[in-house]
GROMACS .gro file of C-alpha atoms in nm:
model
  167
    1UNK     CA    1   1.609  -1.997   0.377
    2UNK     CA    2   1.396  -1.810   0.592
    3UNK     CA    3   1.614  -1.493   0.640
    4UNK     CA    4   1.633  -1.175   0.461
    5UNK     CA    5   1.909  -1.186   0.171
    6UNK     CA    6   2.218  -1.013   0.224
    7UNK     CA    7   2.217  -0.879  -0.124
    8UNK     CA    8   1.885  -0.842  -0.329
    9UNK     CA    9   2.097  -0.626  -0.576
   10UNK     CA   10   2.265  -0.936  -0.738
   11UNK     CA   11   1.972  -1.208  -0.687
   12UNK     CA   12   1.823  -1.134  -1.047
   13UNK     CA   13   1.603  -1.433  -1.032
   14UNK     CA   14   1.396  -1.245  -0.735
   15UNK     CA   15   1.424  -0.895  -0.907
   16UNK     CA   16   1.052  -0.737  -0.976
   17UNK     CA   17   0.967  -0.738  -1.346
   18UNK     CA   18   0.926  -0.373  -1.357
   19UNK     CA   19   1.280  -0.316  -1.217
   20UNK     CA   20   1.605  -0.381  -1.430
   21UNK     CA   21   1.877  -0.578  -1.340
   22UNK     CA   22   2.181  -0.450  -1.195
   23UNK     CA   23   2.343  -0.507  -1.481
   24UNK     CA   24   2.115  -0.341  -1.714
   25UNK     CA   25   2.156  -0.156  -1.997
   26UNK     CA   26   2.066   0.190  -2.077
   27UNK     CA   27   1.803   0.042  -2.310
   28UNK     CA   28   1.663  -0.176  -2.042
   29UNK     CA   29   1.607   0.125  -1.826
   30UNK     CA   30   1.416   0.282  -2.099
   31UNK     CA   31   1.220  -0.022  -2.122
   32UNK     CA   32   1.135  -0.045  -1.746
   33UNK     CA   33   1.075   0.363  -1.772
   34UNK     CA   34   0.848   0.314  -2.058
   35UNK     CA   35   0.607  -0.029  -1.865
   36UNK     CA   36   0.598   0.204  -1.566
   37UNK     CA   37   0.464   0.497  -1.770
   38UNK     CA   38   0.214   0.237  -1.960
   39UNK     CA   39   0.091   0.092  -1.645
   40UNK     CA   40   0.094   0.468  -1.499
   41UNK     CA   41  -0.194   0.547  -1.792
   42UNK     CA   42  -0.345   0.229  -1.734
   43UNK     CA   43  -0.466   0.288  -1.402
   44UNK     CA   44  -0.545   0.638  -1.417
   45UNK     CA   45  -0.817   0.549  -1.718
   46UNK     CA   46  -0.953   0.247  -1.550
   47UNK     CA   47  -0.943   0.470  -1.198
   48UNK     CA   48  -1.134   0.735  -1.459
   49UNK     CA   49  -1.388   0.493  -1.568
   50UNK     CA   50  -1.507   0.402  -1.210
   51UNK     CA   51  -1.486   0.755  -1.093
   52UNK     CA   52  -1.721   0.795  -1.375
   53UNK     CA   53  -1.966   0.479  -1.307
   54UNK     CA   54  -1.997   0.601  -0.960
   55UNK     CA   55  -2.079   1.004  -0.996
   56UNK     CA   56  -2.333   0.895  -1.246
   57UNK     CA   57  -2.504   0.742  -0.934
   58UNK     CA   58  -2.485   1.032  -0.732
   59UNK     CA   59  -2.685   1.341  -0.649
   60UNK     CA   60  -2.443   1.646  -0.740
   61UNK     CA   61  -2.660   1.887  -0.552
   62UNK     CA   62  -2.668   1.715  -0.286
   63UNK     CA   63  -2.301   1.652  -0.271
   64UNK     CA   64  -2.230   2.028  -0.312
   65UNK     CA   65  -2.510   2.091   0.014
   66UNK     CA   66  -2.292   1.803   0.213
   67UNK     CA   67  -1.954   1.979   0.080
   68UNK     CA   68  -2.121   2.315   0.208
   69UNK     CA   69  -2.208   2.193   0.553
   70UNK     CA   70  -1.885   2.066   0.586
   71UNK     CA   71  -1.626   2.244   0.873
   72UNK     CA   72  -1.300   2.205   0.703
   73UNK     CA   73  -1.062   2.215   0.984
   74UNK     CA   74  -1.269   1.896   1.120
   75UNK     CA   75  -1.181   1.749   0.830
   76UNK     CA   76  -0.794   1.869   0.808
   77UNK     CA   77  -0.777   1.736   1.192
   78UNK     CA   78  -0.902   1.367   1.112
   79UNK     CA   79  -0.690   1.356   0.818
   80UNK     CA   80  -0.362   1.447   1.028
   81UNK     CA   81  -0.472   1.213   1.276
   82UNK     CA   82  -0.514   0.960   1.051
   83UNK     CA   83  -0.168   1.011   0.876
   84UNK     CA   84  -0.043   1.007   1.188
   85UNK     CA   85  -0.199   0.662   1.253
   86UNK     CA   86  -0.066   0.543   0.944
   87UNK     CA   87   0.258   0.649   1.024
   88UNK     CA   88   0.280   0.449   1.361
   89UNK     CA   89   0.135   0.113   1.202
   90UNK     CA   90   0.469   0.162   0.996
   91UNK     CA   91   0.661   0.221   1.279
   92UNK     CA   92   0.484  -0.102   1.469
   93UNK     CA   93   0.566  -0.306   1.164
   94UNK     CA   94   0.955  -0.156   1.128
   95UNK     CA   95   0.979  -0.276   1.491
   96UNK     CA   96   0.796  -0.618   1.401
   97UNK     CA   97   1.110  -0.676   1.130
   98UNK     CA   98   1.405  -0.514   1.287
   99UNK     CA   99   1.483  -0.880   1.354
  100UNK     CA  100   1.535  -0.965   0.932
  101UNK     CA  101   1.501  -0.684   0.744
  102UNK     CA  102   1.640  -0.343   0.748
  103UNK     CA  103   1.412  -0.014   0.647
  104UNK     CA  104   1.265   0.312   0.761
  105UNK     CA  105   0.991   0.378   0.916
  106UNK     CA  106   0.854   0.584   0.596
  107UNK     CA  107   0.935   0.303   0.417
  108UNK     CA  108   0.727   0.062   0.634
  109UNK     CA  109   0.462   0.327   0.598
  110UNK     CA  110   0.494   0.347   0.225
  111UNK     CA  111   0.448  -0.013   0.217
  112UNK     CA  112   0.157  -0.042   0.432
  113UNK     CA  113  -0.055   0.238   0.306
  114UNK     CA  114   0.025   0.036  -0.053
  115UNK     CA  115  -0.100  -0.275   0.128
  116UNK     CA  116  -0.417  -0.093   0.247
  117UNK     CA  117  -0.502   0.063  -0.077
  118UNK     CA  118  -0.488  -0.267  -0.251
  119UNK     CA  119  -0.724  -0.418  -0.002
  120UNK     CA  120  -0.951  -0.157  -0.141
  121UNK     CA  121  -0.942  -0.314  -0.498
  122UNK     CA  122  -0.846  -0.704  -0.466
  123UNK     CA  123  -1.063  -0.937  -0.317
  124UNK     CA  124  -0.992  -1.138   0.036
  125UNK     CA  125  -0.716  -0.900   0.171
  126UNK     CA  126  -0.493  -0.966  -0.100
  127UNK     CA  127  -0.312  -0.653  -0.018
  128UNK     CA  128  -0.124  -0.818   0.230
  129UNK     CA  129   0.020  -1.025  -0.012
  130UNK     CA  130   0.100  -0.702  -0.223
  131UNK     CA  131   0.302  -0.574   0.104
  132UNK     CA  132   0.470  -0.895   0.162
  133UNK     CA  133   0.622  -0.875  -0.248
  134UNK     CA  134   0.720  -0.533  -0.255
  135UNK     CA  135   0.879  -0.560   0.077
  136UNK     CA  136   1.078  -0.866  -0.058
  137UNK     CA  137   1.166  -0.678  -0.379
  138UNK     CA  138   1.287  -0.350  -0.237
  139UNK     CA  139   1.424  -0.466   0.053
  140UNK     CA  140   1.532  -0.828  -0.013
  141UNK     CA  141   1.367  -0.951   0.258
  142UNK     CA  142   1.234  -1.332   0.296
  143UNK     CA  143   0.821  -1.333   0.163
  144UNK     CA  144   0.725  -1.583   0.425
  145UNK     CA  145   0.912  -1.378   0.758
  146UNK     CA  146   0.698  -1.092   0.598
  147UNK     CA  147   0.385  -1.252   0.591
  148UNK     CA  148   0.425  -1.402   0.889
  149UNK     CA  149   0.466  -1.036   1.051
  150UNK     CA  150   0.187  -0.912   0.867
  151UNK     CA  151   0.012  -1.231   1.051
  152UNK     CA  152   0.143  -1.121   1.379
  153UNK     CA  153   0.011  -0.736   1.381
  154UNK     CA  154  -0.339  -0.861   1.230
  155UNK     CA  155  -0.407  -1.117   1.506
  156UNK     CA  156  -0.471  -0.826   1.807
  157UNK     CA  157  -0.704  -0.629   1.504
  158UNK     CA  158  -0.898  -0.965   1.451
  159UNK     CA  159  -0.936  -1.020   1.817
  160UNK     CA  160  -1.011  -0.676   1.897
  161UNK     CA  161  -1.305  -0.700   1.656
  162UNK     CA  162  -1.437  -0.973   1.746
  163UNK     CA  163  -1.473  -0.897   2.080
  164UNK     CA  164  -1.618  -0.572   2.069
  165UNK     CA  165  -2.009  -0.553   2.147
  166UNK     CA  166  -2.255  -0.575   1.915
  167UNK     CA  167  -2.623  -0.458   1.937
   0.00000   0.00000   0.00000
């Protein structure tokens, strides 16, 4: 208890729903293929629906005169910057678990980016908890040494913000 698992591959009980077994059979593969697919659709038409909601509230001229104003190679600069940002808070966090789990640092950054996204659609940060169970399922590590590092890297955020000045 408390350390990653030597062996996710053959700790069933742990395995994610939408991944066979080890031991699966071709149908079962067809059957995790097929949920994947399903919850592929799923998202894309409820992602559709608020895409919709929302551009019925806005002012398409006026987003084509923003879009117009707009000096692309700003925008291609803060998104490389930003990318690269992501890219060292998976690093950071790679470093953060060297001690108990074992992955790369594009798979820390796959993971966080995943964490961050669904702190964009669950309520109270529950992305975290998203990055702490898909770190456990792909890389067998321990839920509660994950959270806990998640816990660690968030502290010098929290501090940082709430010491900044505020007029």
């Amino acid at each position: 208890p408390g350390s990653a698992r030597s062996a996710p591959e053959t700790d069933t009980a742990m395995q994610s729903p939408l991944l066979p077994p080890p031991t699966a059979t071709p149908s079962s593969y067809i059957f995790c293929h097929t949920m994947r697919w399903h919850l592929l659709r799923l998202g894309l038409v409820v992602s559709a629906i608020f895409v919709t909601l929302l551009l019925r509230q806005v002012d398409l001229s006026e987003l084509r005169d923003a879009f117009s104003d707009a000096q692309f190679g700003w925008l291609v600069a803060g998104f490389a910057i930003y990318l690269g940002a992501l890219w060292l808070r998976g690093l950071r966090w790679r470093l953060m678990l060297r001690g108990s789990t074992v992955l790369s640092t594009n798979d820390a950054t796959a993971l966080v980016i995943i964490g961050y996204a669904a702190n964009n659609v669950l309520p109270v940060r529950v992305g975290e908890l998203v990055r702490a169970q898909l770190l456990s399922d792909r890389h067998g590590a321990d839920r509660l040494s994950a959270l806990g590092t998640i816990v660690a890297e968030r502290i010098p955020v929290s501090y940082t913000h709430l010491t900044l000045p505020t007029n």
